[in-house]
PDB file of C-alpha atoms (C1' of nucleotides) in Angstrom:
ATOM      1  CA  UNK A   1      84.184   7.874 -92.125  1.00 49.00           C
ATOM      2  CA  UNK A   2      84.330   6.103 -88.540  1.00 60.00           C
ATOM      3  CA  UNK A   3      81.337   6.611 -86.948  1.00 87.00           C
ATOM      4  CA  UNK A   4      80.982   5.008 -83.295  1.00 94.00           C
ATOM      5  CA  UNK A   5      77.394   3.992 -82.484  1.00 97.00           C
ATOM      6  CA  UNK A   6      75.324   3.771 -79.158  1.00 97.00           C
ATOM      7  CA  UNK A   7      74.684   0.300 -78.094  1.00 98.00           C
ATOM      8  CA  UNK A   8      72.509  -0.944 -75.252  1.00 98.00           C
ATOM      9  CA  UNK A   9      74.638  -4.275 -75.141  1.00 98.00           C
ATOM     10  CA  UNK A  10      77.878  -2.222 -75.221  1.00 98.00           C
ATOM     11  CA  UNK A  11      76.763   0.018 -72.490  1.00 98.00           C
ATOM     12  CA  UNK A  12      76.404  -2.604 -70.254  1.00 98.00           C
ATOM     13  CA  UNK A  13      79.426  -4.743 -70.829  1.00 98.00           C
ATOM     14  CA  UNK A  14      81.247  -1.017 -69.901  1.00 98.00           C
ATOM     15  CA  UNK A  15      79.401  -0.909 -67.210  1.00 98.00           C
ATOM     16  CA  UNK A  16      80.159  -4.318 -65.883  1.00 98.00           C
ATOM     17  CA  UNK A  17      83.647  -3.986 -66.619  1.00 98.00           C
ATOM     18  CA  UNK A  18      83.685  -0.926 -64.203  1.00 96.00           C
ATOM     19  CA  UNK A  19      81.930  -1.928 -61.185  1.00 96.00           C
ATOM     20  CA  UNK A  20      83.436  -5.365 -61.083  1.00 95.00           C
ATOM     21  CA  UNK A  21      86.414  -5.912 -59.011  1.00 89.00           C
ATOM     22  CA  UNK A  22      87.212  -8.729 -60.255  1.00 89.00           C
ATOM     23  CA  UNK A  23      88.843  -8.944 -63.666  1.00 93.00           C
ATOM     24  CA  UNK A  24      86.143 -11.317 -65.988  1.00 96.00           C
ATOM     25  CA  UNK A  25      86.864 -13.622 -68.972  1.00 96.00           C
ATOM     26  CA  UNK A  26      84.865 -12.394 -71.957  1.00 97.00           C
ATOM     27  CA  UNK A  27      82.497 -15.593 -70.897  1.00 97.00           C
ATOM     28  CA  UNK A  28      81.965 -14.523 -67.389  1.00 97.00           C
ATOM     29  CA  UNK A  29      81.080 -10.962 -68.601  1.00 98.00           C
ATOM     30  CA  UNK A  30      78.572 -12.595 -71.290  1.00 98.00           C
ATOM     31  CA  UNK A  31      77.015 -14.634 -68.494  1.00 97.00           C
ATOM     32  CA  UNK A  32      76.764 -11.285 -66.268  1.00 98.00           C
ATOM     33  CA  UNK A  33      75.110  -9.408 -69.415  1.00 98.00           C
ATOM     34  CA  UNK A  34      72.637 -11.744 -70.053  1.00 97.00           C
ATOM     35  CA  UNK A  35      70.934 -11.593 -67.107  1.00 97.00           C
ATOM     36  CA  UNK A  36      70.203  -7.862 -68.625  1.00 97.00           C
ATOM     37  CA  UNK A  37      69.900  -8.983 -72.201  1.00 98.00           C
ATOM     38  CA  UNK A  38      69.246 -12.591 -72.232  1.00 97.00           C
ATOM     39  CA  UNK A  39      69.587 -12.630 -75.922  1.00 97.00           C
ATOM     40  CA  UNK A  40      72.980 -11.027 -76.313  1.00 98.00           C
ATOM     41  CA  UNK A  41      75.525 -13.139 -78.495  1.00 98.00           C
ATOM     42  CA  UNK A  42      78.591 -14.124 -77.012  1.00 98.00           C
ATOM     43  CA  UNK A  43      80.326 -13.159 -80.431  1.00 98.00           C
ATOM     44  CA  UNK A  44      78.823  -9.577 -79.202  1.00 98.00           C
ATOM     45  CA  UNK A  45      80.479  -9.417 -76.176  1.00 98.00           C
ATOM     46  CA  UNK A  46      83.512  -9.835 -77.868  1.00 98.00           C
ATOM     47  CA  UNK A  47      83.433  -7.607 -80.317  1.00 98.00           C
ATOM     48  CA  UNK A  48      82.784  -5.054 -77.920  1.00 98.00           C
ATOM     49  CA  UNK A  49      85.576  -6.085 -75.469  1.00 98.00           C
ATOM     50  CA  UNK A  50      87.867  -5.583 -78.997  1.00 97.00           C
ATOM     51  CA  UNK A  51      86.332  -2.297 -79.683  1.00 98.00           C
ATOM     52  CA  UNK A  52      86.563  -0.753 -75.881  1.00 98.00           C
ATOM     53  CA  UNK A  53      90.232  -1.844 -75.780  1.00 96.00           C
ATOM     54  CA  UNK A  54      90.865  -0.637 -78.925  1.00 95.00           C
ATOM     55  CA  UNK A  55      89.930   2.639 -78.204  1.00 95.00           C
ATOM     56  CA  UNK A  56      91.323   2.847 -74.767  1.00 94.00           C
ATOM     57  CA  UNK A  57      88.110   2.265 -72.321  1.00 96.00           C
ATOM     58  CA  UNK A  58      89.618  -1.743 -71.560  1.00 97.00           C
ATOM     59  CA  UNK A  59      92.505  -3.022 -70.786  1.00 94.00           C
ATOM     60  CA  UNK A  60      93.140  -7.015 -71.954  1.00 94.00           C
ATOM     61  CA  UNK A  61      95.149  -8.787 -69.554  1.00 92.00           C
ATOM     62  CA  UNK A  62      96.939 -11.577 -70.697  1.00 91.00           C
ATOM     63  CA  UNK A  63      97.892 -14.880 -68.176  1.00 86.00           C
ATOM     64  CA  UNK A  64      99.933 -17.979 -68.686  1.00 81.00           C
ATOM     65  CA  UNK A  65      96.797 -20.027 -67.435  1.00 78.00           C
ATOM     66  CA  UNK A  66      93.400 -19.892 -69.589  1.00 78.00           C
ATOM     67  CA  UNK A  67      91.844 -16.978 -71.542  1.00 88.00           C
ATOM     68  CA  UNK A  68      91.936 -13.183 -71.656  1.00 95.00           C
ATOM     69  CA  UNK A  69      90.873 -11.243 -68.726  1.00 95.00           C
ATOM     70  CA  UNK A  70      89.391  -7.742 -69.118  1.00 96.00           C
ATOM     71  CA  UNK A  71      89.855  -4.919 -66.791  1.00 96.00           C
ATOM     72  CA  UNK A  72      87.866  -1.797 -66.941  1.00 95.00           C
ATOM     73  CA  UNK A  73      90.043   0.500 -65.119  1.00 93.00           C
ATOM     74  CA  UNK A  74      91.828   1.634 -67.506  1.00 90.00           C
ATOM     75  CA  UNK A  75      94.385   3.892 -65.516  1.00 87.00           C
ATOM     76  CA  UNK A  76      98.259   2.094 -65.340  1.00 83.00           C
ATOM     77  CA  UNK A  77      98.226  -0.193 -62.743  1.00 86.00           C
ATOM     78  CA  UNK A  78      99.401  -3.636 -62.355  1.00 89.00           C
ATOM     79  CA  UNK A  79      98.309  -7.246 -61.353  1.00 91.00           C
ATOM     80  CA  UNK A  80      98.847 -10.483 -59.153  1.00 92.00           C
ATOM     81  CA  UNK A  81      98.308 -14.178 -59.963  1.00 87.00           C
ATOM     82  CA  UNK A  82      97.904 -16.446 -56.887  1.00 88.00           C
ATOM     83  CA  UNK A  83      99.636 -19.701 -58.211  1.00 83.00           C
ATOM     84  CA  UNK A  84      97.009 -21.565 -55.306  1.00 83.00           C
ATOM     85  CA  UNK A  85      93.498 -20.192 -56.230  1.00 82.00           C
ATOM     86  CA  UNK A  86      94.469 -18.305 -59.816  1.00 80.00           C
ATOM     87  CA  UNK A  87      92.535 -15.245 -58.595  1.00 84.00           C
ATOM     88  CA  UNK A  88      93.708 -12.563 -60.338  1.00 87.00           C
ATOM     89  CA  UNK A  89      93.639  -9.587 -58.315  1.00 90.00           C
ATOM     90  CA  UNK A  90      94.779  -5.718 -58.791  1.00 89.00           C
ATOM     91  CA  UNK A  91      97.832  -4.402 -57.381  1.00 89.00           C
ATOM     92  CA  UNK A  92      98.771  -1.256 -56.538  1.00 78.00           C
ATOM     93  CA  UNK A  93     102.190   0.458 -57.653  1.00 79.00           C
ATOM     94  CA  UNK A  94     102.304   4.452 -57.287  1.00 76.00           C
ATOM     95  CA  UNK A  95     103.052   6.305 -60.722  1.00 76.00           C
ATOM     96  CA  UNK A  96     106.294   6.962 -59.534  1.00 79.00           C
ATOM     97  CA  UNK A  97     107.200   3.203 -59.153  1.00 79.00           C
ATOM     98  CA  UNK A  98     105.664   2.398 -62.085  1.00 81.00           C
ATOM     99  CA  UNK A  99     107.374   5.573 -64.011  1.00 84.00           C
ATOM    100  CA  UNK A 100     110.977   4.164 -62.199  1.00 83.00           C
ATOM    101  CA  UNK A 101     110.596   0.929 -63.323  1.00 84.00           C
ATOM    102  CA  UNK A 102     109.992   2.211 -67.090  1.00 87.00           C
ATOM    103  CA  UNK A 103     112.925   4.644 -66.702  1.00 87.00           C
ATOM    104  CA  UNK A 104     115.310   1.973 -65.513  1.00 84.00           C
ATOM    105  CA  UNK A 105     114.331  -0.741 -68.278  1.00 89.00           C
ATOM    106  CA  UNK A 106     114.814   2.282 -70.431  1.00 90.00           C
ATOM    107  CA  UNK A 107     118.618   2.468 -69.634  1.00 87.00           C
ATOM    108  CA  UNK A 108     119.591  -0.896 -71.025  1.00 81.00           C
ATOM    109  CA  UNK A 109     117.168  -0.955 -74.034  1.00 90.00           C
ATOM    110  CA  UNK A 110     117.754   0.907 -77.625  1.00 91.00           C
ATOM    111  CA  UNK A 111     114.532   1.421 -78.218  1.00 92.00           C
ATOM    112  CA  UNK A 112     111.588   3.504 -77.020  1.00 94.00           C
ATOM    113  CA  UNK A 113     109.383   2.288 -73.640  1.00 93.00           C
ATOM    114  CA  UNK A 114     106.195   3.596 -74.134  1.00 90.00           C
ATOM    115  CA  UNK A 115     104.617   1.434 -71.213  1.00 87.00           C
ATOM    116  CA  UNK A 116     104.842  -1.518 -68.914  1.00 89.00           C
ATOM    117  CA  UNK A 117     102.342  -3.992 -67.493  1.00 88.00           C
ATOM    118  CA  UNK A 118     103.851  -6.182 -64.347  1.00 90.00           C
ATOM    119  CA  UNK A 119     102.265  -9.236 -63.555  1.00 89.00           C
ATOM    120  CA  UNK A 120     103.413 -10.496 -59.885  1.00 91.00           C
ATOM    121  CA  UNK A 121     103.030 -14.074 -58.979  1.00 89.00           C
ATOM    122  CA  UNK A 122     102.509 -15.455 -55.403  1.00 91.00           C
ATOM    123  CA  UNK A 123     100.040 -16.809 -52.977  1.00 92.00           C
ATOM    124  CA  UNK A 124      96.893 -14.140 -51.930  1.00 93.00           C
ATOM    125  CA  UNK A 125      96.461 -13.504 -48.683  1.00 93.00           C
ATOM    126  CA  UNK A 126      93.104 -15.794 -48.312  1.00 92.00           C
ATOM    127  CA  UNK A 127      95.166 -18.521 -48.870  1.00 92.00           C
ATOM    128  CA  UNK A 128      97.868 -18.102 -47.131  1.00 93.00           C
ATOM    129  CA  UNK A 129      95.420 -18.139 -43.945  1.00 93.00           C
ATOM    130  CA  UNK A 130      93.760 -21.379 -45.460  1.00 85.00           C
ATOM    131  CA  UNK A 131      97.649 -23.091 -45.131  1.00 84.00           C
TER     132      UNK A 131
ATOM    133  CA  UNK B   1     105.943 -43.038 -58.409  1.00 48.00           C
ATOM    134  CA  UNK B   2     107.031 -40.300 -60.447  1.00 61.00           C
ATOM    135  CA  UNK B   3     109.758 -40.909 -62.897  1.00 87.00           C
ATOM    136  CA  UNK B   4     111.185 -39.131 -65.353  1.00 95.00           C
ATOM    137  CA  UNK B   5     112.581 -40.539 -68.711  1.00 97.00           C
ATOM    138  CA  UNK B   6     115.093 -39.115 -70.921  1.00 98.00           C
ATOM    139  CA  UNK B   7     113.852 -38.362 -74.493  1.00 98.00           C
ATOM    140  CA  UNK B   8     115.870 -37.166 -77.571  1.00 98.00           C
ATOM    141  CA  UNK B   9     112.940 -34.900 -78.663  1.00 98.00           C
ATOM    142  CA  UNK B  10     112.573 -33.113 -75.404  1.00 98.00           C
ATOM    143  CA  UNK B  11     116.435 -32.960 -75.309  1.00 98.00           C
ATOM    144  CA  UNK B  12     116.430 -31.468 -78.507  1.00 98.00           C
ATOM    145  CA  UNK B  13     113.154 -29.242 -77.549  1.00 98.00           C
ATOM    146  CA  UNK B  14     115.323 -28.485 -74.525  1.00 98.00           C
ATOM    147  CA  UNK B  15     118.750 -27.293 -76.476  1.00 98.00           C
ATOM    148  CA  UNK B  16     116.644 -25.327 -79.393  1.00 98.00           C
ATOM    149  CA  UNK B  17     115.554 -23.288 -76.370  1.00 97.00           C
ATOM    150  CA  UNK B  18     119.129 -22.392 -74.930  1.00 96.00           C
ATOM    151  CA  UNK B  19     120.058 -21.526 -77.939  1.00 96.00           C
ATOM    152  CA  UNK B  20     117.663 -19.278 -79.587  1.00 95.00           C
ATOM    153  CA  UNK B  21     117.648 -15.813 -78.712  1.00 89.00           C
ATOM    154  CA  UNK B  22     114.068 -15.447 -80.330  1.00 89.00           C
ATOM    155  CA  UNK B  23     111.194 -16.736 -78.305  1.00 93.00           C
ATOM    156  CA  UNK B  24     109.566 -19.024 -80.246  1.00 96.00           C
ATOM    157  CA  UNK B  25     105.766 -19.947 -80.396  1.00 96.00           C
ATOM    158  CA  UNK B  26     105.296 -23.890 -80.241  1.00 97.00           C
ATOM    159  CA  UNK B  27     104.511 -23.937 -83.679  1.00 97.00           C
ATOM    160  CA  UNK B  28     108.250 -22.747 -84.161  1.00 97.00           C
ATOM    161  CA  UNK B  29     109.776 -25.079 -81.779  1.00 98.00           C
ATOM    162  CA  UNK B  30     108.051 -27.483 -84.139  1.00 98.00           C
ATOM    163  CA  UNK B  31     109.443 -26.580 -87.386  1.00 97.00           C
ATOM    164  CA  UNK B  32     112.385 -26.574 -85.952  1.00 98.00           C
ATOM    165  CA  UNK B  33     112.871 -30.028 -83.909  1.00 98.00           C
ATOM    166  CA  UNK B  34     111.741 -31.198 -86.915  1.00 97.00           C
ATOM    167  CA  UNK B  35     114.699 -30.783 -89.146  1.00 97.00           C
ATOM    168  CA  UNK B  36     116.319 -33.122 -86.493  1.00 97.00           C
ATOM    169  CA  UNK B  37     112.860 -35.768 -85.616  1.00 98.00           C
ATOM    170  CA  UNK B  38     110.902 -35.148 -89.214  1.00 97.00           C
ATOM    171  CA  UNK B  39     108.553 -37.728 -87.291  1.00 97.00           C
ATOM    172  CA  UNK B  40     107.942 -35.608 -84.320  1.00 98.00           C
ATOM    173  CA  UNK B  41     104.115 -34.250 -83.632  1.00 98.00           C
ATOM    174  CA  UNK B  42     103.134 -30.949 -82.653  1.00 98.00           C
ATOM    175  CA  UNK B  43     101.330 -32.645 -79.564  1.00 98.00           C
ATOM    176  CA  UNK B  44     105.015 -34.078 -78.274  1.00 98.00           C
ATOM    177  CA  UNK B  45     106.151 -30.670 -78.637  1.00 98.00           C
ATOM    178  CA  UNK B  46     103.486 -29.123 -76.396  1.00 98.00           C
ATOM    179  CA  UNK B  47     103.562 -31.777 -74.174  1.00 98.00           C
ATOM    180  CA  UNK B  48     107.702 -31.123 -73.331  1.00 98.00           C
ATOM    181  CA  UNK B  49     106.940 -27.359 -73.757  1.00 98.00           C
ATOM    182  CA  UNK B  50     104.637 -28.000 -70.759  1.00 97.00           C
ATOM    183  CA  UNK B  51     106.593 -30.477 -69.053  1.00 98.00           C
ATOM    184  CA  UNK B  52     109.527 -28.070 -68.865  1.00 98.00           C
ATOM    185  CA  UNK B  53     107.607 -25.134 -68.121  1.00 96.00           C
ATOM    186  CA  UNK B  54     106.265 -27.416 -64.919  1.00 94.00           C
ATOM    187  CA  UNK B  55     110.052 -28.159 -63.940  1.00 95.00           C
ATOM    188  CA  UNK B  56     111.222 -24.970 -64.202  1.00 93.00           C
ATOM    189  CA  UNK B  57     113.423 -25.606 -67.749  1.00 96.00           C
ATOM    190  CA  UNK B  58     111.226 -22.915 -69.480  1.00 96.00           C
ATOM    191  CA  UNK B  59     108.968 -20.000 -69.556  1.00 94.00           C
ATOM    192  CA  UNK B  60     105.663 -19.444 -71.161  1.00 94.00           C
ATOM    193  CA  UNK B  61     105.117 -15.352 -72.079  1.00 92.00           C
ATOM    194  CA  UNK B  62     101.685 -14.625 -72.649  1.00 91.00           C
ATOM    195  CA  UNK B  63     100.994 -11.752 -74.760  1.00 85.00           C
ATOM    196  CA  UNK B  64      98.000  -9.809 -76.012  1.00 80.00           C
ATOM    197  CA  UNK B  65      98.477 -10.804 -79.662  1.00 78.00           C
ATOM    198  CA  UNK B  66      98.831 -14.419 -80.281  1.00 77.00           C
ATOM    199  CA  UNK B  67     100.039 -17.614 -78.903  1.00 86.00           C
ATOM    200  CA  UNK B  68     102.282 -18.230 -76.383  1.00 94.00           C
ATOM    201  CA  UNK B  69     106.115 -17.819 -76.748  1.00 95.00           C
ATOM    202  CA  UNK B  70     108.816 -19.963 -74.823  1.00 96.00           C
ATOM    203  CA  UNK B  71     111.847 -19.304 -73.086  1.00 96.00           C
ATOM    204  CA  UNK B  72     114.781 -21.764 -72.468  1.00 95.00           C
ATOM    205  CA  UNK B  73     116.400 -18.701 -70.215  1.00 93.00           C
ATOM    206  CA  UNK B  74     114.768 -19.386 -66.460  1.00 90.00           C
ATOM    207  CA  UNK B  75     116.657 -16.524 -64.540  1.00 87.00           C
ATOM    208  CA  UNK B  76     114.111 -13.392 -64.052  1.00 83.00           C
ATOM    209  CA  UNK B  77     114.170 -11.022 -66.892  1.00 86.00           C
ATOM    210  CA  UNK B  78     111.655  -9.112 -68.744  1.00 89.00           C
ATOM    211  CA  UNK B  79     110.144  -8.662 -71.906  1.00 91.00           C
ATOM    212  CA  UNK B  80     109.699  -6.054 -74.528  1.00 92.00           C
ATOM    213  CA  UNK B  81     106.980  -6.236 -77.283  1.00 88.00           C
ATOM    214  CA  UNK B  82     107.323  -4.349 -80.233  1.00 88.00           C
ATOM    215  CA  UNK B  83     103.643  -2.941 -81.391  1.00 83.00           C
ATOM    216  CA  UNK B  84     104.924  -2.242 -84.869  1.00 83.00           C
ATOM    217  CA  UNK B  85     106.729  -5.094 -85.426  1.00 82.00           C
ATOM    218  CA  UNK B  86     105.246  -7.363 -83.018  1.00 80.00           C
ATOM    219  CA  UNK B  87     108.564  -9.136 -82.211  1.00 84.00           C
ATOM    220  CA  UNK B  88     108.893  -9.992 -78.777  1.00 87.00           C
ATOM    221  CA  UNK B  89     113.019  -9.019 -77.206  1.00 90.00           C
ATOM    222  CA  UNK B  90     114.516  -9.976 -73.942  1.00 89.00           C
ATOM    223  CA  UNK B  91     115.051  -6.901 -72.070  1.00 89.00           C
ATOM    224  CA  UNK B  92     117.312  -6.799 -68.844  1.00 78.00           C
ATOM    225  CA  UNK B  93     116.397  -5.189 -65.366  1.00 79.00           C
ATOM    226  CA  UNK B  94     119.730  -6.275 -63.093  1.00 76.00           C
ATOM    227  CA  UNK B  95     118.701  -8.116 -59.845  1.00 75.00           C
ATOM    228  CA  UNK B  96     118.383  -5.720 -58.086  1.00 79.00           C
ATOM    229  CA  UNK B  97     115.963  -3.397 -60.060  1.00 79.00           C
ATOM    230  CA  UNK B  98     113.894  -6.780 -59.883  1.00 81.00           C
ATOM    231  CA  UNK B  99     114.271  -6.993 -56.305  1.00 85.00           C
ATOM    232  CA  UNK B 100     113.218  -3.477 -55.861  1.00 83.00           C
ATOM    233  CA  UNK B 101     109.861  -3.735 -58.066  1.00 84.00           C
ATOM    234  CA  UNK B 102     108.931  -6.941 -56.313  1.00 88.00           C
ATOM    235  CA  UNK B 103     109.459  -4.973 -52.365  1.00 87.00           C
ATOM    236  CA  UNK B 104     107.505  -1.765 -53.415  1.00 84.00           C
ATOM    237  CA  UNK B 105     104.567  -3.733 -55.239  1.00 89.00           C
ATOM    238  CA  UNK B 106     104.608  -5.995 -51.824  1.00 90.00           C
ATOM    239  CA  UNK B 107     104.729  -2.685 -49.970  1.00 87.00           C
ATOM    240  CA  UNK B 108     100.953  -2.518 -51.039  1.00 81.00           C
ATOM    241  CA  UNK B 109      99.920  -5.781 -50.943  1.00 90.00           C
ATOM    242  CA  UNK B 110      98.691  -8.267 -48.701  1.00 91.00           C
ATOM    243  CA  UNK B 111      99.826 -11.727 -49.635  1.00 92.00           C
ATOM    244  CA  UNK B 112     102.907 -13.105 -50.502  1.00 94.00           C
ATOM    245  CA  UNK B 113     104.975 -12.058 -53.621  1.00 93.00           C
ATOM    246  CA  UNK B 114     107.693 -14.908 -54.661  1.00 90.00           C
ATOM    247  CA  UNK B 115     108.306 -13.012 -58.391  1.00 87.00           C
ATOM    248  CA  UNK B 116     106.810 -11.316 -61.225  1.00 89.00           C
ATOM    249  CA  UNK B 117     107.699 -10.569 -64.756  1.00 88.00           C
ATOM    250  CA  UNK B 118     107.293  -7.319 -66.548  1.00 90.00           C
ATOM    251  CA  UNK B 119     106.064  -7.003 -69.985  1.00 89.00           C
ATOM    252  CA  UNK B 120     106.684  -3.317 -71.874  1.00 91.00           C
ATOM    253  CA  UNK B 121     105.448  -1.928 -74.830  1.00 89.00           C
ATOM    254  CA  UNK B 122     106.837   0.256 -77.044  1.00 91.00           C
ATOM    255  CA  UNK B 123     108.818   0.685 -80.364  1.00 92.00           C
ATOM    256  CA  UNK B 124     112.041  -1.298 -81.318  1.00 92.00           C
ATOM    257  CA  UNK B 125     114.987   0.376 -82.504  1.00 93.00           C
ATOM    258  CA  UNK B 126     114.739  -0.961 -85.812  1.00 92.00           C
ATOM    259  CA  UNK B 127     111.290   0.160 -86.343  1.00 92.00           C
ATOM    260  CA  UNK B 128     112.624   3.670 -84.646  1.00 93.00           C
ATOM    261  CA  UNK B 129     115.296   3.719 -87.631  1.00 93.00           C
ATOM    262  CA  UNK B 130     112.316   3.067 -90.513  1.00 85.00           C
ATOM    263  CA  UNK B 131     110.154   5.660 -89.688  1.00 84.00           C
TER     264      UNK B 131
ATOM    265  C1'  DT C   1      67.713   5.850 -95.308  1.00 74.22           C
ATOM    266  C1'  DT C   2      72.258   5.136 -94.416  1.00 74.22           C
ATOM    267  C1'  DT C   3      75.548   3.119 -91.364  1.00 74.22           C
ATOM    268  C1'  DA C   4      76.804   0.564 -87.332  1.00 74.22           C
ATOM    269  C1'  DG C   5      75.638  -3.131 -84.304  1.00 74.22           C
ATOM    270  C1'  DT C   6      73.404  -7.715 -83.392  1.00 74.22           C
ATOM    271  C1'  DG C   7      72.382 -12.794 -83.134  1.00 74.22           C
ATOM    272  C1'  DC C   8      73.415 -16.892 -84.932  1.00 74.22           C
ATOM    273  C1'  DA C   9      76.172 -20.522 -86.501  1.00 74.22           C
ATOM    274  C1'  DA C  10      80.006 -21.932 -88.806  1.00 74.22           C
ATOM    275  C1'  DA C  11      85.003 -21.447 -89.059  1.00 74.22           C
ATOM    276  C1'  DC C  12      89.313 -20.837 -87.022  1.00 74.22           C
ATOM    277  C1'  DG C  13      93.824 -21.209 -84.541  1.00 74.22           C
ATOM    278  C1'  DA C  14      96.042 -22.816 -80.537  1.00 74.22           C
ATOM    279  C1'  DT C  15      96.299 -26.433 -77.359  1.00 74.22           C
ATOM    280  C1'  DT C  16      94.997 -30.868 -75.170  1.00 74.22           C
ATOM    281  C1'  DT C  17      93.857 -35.696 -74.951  1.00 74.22           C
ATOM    282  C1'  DG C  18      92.895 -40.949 -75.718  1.00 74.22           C
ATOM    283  C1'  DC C  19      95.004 -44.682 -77.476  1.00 74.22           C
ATOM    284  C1'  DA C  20      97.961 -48.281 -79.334  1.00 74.22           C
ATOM    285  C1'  DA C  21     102.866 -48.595 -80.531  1.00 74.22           C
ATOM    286  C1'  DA C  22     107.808 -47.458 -79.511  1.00 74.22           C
ATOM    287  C1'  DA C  23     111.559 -46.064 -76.478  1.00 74.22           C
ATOM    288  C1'  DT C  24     113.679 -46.020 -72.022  1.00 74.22           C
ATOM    289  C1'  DA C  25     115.009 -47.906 -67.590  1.00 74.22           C
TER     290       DA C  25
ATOM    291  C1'  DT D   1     109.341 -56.297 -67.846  1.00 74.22           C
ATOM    292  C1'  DA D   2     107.304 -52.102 -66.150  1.00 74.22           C
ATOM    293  C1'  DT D   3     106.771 -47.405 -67.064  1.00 74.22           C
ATOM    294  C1'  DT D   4     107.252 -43.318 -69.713  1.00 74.22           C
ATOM    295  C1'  DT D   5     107.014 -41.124 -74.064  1.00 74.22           C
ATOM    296  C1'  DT D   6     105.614 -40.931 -78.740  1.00 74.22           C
ATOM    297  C1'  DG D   7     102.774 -40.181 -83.129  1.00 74.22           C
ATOM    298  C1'  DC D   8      98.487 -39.731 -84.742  1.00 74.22           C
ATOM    299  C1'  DA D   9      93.917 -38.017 -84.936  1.00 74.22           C
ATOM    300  C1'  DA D  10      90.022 -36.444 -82.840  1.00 74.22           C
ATOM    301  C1'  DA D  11      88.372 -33.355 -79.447  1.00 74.22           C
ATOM    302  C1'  DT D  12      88.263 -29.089 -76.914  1.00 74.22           C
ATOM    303  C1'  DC D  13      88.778 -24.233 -75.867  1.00 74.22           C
ATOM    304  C1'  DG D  14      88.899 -19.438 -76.736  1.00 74.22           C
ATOM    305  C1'  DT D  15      88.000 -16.315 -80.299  1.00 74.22           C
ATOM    306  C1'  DT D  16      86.721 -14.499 -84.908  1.00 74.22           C
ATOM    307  C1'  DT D  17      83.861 -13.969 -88.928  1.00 74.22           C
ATOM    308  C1'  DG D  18      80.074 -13.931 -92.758  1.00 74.22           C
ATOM    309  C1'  DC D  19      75.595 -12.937 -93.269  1.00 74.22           C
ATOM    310  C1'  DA D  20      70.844 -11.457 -93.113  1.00 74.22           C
ATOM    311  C1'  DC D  21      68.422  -8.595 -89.829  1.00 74.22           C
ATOM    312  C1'  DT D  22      67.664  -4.850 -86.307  1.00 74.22           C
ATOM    313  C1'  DA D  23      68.720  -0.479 -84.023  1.00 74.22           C
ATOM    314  C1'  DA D  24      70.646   4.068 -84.039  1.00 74.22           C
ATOM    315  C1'  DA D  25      71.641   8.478 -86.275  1.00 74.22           C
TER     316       DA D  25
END
DNA sequence: TTTAGTGCAAACGATTTGCAAAATA
DNA sequence: TATTTTGCAAATCGTTTGCACTAAA
């Protein structure tokens, strides 16, 4: 019954999503994609940041501050929120912290961890030089 | 210059927090201050949501689904979202598992990291016991 | 030619804000 | 009295949706 269709528009907003290091709002990938298809909707681009999440090609990242952000590495890895500049920026944890920190949350929960997503708050490095 | 007032509705915003163990949306906080201050607007309640937030009285969760929830508990803990049921449950890491997740992400990282707050996925144990 | 995807614009839910009145200090 | 906080309503922001049309299979 489900039938997944090529898109042009769709194909780019993956491609944007993986070549960017940064980690876009669903308006700063529609203003990136329209300078490829100037007529794209921004309803479009998020549909299709709904879709690729949904089937596992996105990951959503959700912040205290503003909208959505959208990631397209989709491998577990974690993130950091300068409270100065509110760049968000990808941080590294090996799988074996990340699997530790699962497996000792697991030890005082009933229920079943199936993942985790840490988000690490600080100052970036850029502005700690800047202070 | 700045001064800050007592208020019964953020007093009673305040207390509702301590003494849920649910982590209520604002909209909840709402219907529930209201019982007490049936005059009270939803924009008061945001506004002391935020206040308290800002002085460190509360914490906003983000999460993929929804609005945000708030938390009259300040120390650092962690969260666990349901995806069945979509209920959101305090889950504890002791201190020092904290501790430890905050020196090996910093490990890898160039800035400064002053905290961070895990969010994990998974199933509850009363959805476990349904299925 | 059938089904999925698009652009557009309107609708929506969550949150913020301007303002005159009320509460606090 | 001076300043903060409130209630209300309108405004804003991020996101979703209905619909007629276009693109892909």
């Amino acid at each position: 019954m489900a039938g997944l269709k090529y898109s042009r528009q769709r194909e780019s907003i993956k491609h944007f999503l993986m070549i960017t290091k940064e980690h876009p709002t669903a308006d700063e990938v529609y203003m990136h994609v329209r300078q490829e298809y100037p007529n794209i909707s921004l309803g479009t681009v998020y549909r299709n940041l709904n879709l690729l999440t949904d089937i596992g090609e996105a990951i959503k990242i959700s912040t205290p501050d503003g909208g959505d952000r959208f990631d397209g590495r989709t491998a577990p890895h974690n993130h950091f929120l300068c409270k100065k500049c509110g760049r968000l920026l990808d941080l590294e944890l090996d799988m074996k912290s990340i699997e530790e920190v699962n497996r000792l949350a697991a030890e005082n929960f009933d229920g079943m961890i199936e993942s985790s997503s840490t988000l690490f708050y600080g100052e970036c490095s850029d502005c700690i030089k800047k202070s």
